[in-house]
PDB file of N, CA and C in Angstrom:
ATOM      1  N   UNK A   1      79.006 -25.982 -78.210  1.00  0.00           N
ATOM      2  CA  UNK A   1      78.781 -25.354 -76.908  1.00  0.00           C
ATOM      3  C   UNK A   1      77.743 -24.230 -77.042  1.00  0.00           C
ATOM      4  N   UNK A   2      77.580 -23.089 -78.306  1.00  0.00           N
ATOM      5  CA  UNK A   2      77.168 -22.730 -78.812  1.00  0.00           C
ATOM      6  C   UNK A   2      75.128 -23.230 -78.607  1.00  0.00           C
ATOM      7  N   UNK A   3      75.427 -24.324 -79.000  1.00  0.00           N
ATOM      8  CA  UNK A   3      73.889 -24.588 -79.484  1.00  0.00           C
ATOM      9  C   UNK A   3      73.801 -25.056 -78.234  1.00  0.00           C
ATOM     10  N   UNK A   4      74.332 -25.932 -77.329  1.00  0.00           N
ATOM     11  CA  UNK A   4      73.807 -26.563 -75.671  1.00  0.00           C
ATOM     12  C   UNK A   4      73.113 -25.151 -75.306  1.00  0.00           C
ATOM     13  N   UNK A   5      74.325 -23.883 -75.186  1.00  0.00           N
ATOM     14  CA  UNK A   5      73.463 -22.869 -74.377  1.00  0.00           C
ATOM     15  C   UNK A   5      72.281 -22.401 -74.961  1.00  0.00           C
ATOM     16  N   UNK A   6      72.591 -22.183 -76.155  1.00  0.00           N
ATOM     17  CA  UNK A   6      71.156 -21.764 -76.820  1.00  0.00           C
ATOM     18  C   UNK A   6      69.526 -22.773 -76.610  1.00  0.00           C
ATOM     19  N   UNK A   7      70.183 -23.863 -76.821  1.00  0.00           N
ATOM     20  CA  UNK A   7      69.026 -24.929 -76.581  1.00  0.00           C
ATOM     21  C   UNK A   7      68.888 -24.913 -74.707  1.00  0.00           C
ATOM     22  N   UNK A   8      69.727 -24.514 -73.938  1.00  0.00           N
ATOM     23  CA  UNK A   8      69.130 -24.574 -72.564  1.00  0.00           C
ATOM     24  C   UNK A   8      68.426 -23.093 -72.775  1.00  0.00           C
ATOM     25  N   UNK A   9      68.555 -21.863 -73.018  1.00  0.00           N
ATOM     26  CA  UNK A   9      68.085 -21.077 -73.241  1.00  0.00           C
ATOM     27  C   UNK A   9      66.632 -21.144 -73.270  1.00  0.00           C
ATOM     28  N   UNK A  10      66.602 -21.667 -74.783  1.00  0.00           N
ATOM     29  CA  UNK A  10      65.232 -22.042 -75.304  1.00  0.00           C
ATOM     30  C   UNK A  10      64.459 -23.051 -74.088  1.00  0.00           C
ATOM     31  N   UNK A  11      64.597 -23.951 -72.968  1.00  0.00           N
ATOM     32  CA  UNK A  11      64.074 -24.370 -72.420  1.00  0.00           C
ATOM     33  C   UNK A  11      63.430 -23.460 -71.400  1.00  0.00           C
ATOM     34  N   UNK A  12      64.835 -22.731 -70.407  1.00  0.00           N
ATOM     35  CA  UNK A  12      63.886 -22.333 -69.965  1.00  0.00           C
ATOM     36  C   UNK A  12      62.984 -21.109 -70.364  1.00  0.00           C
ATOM     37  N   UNK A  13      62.975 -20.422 -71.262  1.00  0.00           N
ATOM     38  CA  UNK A  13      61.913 -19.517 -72.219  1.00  0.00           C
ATOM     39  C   UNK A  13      60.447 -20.213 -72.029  1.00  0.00           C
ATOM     40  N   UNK A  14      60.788 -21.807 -72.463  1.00  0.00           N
ATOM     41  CA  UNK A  14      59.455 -22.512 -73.029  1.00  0.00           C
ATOM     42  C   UNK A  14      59.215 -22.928 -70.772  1.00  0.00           C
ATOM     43  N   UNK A  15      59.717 -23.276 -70.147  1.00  0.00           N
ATOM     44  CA  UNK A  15      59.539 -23.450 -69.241  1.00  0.00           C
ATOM     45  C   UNK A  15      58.437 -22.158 -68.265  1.00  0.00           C
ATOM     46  N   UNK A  16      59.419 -21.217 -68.299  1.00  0.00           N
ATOM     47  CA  UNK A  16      58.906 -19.648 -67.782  1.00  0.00           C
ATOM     48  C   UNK A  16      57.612 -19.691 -68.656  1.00  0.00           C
ATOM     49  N   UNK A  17      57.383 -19.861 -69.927  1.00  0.00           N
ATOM     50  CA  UNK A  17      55.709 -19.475 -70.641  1.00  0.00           C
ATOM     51  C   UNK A  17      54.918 -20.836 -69.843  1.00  0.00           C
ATOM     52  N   UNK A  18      55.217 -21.753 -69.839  1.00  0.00           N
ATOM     53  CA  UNK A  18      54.187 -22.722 -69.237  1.00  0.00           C
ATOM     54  C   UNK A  18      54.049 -22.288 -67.785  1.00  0.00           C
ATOM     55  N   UNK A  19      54.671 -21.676 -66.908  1.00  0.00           N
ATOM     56  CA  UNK A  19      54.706 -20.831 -65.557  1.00  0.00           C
ATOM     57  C   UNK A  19      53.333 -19.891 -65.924  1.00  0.00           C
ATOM     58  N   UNK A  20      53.309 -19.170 -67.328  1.00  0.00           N
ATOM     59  CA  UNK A  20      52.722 -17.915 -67.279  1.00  0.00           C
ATOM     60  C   UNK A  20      51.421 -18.830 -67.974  1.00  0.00           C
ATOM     61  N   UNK A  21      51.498 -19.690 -69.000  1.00  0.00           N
ATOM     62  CA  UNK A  21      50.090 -20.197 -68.659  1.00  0.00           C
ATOM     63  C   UNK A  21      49.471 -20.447 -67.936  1.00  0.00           C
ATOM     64  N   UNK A  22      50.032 -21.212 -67.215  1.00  0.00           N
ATOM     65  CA  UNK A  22      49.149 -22.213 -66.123  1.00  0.00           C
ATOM     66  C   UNK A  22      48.582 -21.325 -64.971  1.00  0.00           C
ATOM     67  N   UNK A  23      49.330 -20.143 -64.907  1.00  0.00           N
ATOM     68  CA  UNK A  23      48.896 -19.032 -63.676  1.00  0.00           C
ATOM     69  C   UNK A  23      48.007 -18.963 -63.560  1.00  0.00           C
ATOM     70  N   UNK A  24      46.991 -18.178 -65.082  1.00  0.00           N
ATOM     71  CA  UNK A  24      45.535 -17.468 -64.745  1.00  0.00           C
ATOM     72  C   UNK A  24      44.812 -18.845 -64.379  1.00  0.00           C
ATOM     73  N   UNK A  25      45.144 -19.626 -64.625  1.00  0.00           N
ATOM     74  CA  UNK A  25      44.252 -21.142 -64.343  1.00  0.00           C
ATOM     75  C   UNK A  25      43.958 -21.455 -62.740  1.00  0.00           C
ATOM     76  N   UNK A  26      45.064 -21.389 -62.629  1.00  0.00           N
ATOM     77  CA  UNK A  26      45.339 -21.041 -61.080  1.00  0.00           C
ATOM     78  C   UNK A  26      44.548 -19.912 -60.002  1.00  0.00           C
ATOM     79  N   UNK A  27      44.947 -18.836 -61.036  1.00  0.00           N
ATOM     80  CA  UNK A  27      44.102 -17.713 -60.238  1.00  0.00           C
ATOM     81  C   UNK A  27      42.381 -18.087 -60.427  1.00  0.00           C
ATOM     82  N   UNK A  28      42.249 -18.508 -61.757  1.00  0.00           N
ATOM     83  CA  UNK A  28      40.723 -18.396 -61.905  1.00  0.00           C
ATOM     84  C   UNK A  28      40.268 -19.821 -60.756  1.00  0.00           C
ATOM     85  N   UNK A  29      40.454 -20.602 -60.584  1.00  0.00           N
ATOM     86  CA  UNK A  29      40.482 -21.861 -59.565  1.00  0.00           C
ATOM     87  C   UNK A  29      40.356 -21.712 -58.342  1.00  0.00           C
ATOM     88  N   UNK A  30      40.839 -20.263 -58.096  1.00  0.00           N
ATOM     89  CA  UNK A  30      41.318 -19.752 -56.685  1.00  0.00           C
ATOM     90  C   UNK A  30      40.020 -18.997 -56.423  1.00  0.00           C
ATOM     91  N   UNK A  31      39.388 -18.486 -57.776  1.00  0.00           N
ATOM     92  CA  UNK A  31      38.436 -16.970 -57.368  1.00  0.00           C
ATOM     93  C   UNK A  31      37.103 -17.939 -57.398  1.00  0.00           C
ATOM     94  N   UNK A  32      37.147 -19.463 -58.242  1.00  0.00           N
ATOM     95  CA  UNK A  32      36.113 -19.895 -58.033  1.00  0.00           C
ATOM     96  C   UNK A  32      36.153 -20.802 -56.912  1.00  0.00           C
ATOM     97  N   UNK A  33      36.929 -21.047 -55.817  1.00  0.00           N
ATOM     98  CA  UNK A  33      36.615 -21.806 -54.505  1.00  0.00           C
ATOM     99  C   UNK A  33      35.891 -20.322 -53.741  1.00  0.00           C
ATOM    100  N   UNK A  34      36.555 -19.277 -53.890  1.00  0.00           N
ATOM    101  CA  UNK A  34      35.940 -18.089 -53.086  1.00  0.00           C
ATOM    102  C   UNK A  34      34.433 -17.792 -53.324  1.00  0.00           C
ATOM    103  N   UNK A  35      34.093 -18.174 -54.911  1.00  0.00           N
ATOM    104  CA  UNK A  35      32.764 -17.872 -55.321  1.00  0.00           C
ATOM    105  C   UNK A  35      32.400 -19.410 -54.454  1.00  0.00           C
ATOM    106  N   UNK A  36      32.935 -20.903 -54.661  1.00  0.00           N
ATOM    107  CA  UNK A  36      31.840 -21.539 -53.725  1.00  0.00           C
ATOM    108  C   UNK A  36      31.311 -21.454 -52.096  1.00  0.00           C
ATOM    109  N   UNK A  37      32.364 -20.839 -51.830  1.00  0.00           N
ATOM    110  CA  UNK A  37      32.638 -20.361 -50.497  1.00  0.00           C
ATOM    111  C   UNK A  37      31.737 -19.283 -50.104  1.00  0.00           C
ATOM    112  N   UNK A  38      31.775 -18.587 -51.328  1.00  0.00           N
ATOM    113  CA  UNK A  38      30.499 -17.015 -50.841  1.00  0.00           C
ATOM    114  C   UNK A  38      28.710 -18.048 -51.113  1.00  0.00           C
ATOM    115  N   UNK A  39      29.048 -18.886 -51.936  1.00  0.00           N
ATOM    116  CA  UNK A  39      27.591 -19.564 -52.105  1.00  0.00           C
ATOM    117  C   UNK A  39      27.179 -20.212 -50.653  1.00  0.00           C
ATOM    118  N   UNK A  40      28.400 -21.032 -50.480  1.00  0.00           N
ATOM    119  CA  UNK A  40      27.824 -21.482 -49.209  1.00  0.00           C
ATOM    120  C   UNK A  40      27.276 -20.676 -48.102  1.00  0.00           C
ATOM    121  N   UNK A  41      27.750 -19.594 -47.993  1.00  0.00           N
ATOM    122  CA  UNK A  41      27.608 -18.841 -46.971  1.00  0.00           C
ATOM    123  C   UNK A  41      26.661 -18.373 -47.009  1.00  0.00           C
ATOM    124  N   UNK A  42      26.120 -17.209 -48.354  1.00  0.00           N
ATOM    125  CA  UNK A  42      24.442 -17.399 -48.750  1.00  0.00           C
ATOM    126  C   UNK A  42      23.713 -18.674 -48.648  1.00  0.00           C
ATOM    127  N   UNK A  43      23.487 -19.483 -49.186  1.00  0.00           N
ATOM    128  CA  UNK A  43      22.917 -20.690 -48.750  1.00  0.00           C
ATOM    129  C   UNK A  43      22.683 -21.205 -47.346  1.00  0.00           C
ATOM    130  N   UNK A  44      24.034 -20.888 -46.282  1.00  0.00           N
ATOM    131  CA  UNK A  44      23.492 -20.973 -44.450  1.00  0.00           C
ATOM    132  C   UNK A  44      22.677 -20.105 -44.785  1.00  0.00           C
ATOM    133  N   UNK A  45      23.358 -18.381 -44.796  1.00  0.00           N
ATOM    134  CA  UNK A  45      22.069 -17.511 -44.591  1.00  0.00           C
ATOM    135  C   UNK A  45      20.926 -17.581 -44.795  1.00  0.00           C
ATOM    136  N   UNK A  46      20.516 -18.340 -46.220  1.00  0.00           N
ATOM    137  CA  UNK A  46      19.155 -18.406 -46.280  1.00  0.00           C
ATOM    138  C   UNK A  46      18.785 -19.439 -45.365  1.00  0.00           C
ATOM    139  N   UNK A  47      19.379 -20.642 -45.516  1.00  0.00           N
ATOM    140  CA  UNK A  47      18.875 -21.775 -44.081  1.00  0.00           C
ATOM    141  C   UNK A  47      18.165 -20.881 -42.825  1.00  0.00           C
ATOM    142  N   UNK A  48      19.132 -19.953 -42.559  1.00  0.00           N
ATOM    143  CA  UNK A  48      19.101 -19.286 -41.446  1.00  0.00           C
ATOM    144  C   UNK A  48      17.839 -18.848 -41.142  1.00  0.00           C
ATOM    145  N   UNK A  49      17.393 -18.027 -42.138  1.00  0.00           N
ATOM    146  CA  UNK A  49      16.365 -16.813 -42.396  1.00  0.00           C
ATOM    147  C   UNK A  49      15.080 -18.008 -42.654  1.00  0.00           C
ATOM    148  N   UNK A  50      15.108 -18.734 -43.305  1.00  0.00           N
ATOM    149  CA  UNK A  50      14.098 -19.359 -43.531  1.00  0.00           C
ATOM    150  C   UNK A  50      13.706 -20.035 -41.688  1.00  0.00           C
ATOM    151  N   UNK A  51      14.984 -20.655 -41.500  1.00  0.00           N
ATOM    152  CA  UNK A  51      14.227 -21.291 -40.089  1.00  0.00           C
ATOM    153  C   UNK A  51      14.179 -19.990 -38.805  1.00  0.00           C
ATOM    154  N   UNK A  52      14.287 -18.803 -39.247  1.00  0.00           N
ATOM    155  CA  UNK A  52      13.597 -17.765 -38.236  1.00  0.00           C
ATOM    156  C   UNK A  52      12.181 -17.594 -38.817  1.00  0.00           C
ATOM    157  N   UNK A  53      11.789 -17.470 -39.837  1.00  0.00           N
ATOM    158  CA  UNK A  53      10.941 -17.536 -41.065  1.00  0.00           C
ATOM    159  C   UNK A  53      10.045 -18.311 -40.485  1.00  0.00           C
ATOM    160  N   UNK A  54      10.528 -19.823 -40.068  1.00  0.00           N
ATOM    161  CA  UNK A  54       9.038 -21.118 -39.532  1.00  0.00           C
ATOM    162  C   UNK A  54       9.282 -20.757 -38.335  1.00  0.00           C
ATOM    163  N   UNK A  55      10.278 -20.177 -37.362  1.00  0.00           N
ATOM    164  CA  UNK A  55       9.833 -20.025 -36.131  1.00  0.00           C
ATOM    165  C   UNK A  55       8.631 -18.761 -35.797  1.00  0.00           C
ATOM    166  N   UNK A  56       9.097 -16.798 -36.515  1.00  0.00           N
ATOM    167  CA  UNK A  56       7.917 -16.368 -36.576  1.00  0.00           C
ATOM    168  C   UNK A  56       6.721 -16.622 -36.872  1.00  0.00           C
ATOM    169  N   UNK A  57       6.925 -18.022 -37.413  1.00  0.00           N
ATOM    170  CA  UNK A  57       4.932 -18.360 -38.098  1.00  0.00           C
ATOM    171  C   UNK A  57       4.798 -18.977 -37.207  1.00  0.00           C
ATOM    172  N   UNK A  58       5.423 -19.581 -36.152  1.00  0.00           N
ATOM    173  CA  UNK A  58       5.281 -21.013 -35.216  1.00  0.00           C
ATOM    174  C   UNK A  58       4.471 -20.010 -34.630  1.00  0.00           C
ATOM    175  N   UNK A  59       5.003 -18.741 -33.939  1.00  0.00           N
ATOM    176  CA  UNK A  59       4.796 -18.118 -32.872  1.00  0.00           C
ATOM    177  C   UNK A  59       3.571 -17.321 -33.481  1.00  0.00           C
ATOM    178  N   UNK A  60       3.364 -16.894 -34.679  1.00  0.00           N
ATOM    179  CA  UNK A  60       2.256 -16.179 -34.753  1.00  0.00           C
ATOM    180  C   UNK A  60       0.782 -17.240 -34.519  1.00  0.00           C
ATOM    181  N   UNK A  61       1.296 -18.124 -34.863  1.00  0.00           N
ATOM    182  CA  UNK A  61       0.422 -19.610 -35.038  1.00  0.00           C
ATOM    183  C   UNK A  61      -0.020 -19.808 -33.383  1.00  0.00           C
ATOM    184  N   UNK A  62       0.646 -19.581 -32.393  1.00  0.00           N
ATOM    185  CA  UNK A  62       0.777 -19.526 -30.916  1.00  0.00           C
ATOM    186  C   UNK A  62      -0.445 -18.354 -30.928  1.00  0.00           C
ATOM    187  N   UNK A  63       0.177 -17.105 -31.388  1.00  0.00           N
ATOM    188  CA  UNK A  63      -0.287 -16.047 -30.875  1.00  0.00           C
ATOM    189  C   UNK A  63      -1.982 -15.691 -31.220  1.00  0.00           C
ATOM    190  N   UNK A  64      -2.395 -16.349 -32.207  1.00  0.00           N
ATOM    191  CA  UNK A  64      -3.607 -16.569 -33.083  1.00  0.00           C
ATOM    192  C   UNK A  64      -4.125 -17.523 -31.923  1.00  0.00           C
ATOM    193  N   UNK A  65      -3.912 -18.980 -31.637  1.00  0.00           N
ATOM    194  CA  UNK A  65      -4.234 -19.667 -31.099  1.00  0.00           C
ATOM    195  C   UNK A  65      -5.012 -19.102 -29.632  1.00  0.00           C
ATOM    196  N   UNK A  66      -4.358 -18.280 -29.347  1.00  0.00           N
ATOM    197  CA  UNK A  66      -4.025 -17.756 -27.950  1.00  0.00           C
ATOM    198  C   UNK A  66      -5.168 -16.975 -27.961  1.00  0.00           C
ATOM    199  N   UNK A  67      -5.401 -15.673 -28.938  1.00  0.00           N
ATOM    200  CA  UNK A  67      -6.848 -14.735 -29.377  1.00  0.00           C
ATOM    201  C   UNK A  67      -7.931 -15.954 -29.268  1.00  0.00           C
ATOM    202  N   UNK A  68      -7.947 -16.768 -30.071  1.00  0.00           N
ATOM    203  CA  UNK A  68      -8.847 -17.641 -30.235  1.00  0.00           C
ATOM    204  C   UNK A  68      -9.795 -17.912 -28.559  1.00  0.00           C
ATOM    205  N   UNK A  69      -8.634 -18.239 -28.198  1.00  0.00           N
ATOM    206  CA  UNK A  69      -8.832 -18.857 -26.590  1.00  0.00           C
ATOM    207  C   UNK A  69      -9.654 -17.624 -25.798  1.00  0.00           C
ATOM    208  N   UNK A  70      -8.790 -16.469 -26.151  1.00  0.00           N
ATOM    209  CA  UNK A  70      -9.319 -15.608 -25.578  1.00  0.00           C
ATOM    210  C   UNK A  70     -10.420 -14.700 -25.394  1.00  0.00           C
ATOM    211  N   UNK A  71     -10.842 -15.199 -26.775  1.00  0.00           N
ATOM    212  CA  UNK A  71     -12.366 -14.682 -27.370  1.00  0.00           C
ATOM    213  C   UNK A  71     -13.204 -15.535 -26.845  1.00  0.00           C
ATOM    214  N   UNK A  72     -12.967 -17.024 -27.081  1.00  0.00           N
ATOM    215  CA  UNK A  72     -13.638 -17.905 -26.820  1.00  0.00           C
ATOM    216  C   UNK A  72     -14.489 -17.457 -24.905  1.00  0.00           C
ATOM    217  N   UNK A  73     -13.317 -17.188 -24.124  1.00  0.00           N
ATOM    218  CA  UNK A  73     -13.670 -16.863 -22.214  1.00  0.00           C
ATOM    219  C   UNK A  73     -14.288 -15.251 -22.512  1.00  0.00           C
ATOM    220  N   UNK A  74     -14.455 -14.330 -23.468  1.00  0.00           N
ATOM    221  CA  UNK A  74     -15.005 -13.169 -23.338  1.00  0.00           C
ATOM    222  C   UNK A  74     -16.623 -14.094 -23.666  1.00  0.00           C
ATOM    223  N   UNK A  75     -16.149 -15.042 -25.239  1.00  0.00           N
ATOM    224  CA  UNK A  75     -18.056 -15.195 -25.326  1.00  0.00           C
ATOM    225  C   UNK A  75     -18.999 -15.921 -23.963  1.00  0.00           C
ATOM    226  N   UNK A  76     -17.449 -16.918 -23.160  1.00  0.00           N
ATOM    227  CA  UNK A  76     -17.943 -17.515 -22.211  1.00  0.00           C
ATOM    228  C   UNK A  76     -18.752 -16.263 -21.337  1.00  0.00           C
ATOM    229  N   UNK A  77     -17.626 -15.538 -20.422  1.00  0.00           N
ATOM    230  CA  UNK A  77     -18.030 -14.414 -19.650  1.00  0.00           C
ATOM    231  C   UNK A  77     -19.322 -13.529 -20.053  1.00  0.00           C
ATOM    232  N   UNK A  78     -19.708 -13.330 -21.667  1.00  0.00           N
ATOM    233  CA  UNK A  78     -21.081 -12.425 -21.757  1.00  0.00           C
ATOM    234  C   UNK A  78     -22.162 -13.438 -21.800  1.00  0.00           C
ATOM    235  N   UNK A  79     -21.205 -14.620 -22.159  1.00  0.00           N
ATOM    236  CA  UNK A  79     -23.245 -16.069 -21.981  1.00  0.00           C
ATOM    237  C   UNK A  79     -23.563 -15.749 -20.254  1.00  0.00           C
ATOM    238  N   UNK A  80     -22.331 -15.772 -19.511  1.00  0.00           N
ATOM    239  CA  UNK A  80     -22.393 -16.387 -17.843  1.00  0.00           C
ATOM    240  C   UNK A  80     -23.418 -14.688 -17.688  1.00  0.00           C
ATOM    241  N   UNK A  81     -23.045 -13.248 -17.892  1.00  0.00           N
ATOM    242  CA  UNK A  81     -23.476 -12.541 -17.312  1.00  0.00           C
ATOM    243  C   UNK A  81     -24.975 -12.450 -18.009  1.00  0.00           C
ATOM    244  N   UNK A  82     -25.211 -12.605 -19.234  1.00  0.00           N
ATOM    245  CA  UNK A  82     -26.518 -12.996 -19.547  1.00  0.00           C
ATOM    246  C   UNK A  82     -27.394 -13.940 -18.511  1.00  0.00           C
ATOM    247  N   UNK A  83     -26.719 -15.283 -18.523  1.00  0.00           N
ATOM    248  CA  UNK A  83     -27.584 -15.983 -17.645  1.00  0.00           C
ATOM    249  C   UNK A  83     -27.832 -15.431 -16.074  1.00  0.00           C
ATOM    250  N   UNK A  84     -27.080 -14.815 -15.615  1.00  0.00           N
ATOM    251  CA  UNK A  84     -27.105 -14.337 -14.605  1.00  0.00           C
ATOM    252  C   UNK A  84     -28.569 -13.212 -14.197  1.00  0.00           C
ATOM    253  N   UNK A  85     -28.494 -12.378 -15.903  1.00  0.00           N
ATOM    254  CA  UNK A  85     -29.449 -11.723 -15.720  1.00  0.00           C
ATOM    255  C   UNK A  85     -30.791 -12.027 -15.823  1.00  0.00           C
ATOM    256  N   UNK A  86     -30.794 -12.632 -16.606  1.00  0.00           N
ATOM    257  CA  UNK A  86     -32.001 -13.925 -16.552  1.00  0.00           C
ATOM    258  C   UNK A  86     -32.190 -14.578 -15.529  1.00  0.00           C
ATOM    259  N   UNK A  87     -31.501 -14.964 -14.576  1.00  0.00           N
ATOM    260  CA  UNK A  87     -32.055 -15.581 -13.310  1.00  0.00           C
ATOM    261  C   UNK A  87     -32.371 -14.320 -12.329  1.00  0.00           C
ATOM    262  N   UNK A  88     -31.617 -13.030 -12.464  1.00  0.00           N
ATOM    263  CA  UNK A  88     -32.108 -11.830 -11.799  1.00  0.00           C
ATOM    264  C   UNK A  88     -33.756 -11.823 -12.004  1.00  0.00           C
ATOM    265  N   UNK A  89     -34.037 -11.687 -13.017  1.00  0.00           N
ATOM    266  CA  UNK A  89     -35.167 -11.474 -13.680  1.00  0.00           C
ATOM    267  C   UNK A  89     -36.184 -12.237 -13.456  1.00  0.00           C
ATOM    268  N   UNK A  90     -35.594 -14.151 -12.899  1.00  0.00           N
ATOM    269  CA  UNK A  90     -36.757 -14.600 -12.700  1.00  0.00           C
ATOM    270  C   UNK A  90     -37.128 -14.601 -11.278  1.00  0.00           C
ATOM    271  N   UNK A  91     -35.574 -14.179 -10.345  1.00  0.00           N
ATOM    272  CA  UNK A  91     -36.245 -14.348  -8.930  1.00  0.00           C
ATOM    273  C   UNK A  91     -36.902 -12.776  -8.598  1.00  0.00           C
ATOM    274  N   UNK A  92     -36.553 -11.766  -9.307  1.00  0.00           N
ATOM    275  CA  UNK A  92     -37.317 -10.715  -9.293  1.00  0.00           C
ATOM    276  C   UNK A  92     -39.277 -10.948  -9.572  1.00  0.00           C
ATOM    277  N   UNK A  93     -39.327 -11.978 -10.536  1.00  0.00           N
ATOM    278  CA  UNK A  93     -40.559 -11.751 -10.679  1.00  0.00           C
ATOM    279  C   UNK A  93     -41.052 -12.841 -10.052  1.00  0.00           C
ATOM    280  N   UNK A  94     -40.709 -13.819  -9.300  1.00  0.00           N
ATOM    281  CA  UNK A  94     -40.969 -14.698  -8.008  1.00  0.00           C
ATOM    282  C   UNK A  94     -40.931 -13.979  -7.130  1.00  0.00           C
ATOM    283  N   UNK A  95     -40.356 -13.188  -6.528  1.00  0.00           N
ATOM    284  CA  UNK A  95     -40.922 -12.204  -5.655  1.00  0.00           C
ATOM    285  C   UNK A  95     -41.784 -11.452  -5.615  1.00  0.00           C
ATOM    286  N   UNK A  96     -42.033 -10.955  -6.952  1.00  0.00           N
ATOM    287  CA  UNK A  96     -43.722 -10.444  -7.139  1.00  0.00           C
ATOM    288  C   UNK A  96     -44.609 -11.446  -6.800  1.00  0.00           C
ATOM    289  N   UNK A  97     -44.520 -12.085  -7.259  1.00  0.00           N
ATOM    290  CA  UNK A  97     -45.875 -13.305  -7.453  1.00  0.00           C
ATOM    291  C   UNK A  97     -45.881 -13.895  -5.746  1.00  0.00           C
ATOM    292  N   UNK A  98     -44.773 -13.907  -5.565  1.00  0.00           N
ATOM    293  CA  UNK A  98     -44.886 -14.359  -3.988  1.00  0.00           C
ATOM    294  C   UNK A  98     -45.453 -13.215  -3.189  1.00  0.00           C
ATOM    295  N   UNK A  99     -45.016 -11.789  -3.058  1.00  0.00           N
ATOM    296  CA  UNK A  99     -45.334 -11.017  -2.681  1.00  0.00           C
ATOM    297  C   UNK A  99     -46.793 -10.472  -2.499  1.00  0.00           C
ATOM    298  N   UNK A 100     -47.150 -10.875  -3.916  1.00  0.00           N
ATOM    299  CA  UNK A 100     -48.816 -10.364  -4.764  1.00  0.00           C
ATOM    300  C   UNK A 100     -50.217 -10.810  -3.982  1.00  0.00           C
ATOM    301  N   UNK A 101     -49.940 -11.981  -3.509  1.00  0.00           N
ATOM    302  CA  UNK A 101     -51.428 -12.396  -2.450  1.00  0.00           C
ATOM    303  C   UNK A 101     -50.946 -11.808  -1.208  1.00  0.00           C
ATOM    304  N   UNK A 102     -50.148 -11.125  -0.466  1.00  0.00           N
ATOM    305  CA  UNK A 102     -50.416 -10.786   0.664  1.00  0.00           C
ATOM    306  C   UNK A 102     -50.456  -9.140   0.387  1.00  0.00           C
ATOM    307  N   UNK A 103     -50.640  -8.817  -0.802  1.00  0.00           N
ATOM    308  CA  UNK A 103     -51.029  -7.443  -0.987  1.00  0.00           C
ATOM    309  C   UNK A 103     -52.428  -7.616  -1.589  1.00  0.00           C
TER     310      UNK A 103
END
């Protein structure tokens, strides 16, 4: 009777240590779903940042486009007032010349 208790004894001893092994295994298992879990979450973030990332270039890409355009109607607007002055200039001096034989 002696040795039954002793030998249940001894079980659960050896039982309770395989409890206390297997724990940190457990815990460490636990801290690395949290580490994949924090990866993922960096990883959206960067998704994130990157596709604000191609949208500010979309838009600077817009906004460039847009100068372009806009330079383009200033060079239009100083050719148009050039030509303008040039035709000042020629009906100015058609009016001389028209003017000139009846003086």
């Amino acid at each position: 009777e002696q040795l039954k208790h002793n030998n249940t004894i001894q079980h659960l001893v050896i039982e309770k240590l395989n409890k206390t092994i297997n724990s940190p295994s457990q815990t460490i298992n636990s801290q690395s779903q949290t580490i994949n879990s924090q990866s993922q979450t960096i990883n959206s973030q960067s998704q994130t940042i990157n596709n604000q990332s191609q949208t500010i270039n979309s838009q600077s890409q817009t906004i460039n486009s847009q100068s372009q355009t806009i330079n383009n109607q200033s060079q239009t607007i100083e050719q148009l007032k050039h030509n303008n002055t040039i035709q000042h200039l020629v009906i100015e001096k058609l009016n001389k010349t028209i003017n000139s034989p009846s003086q």
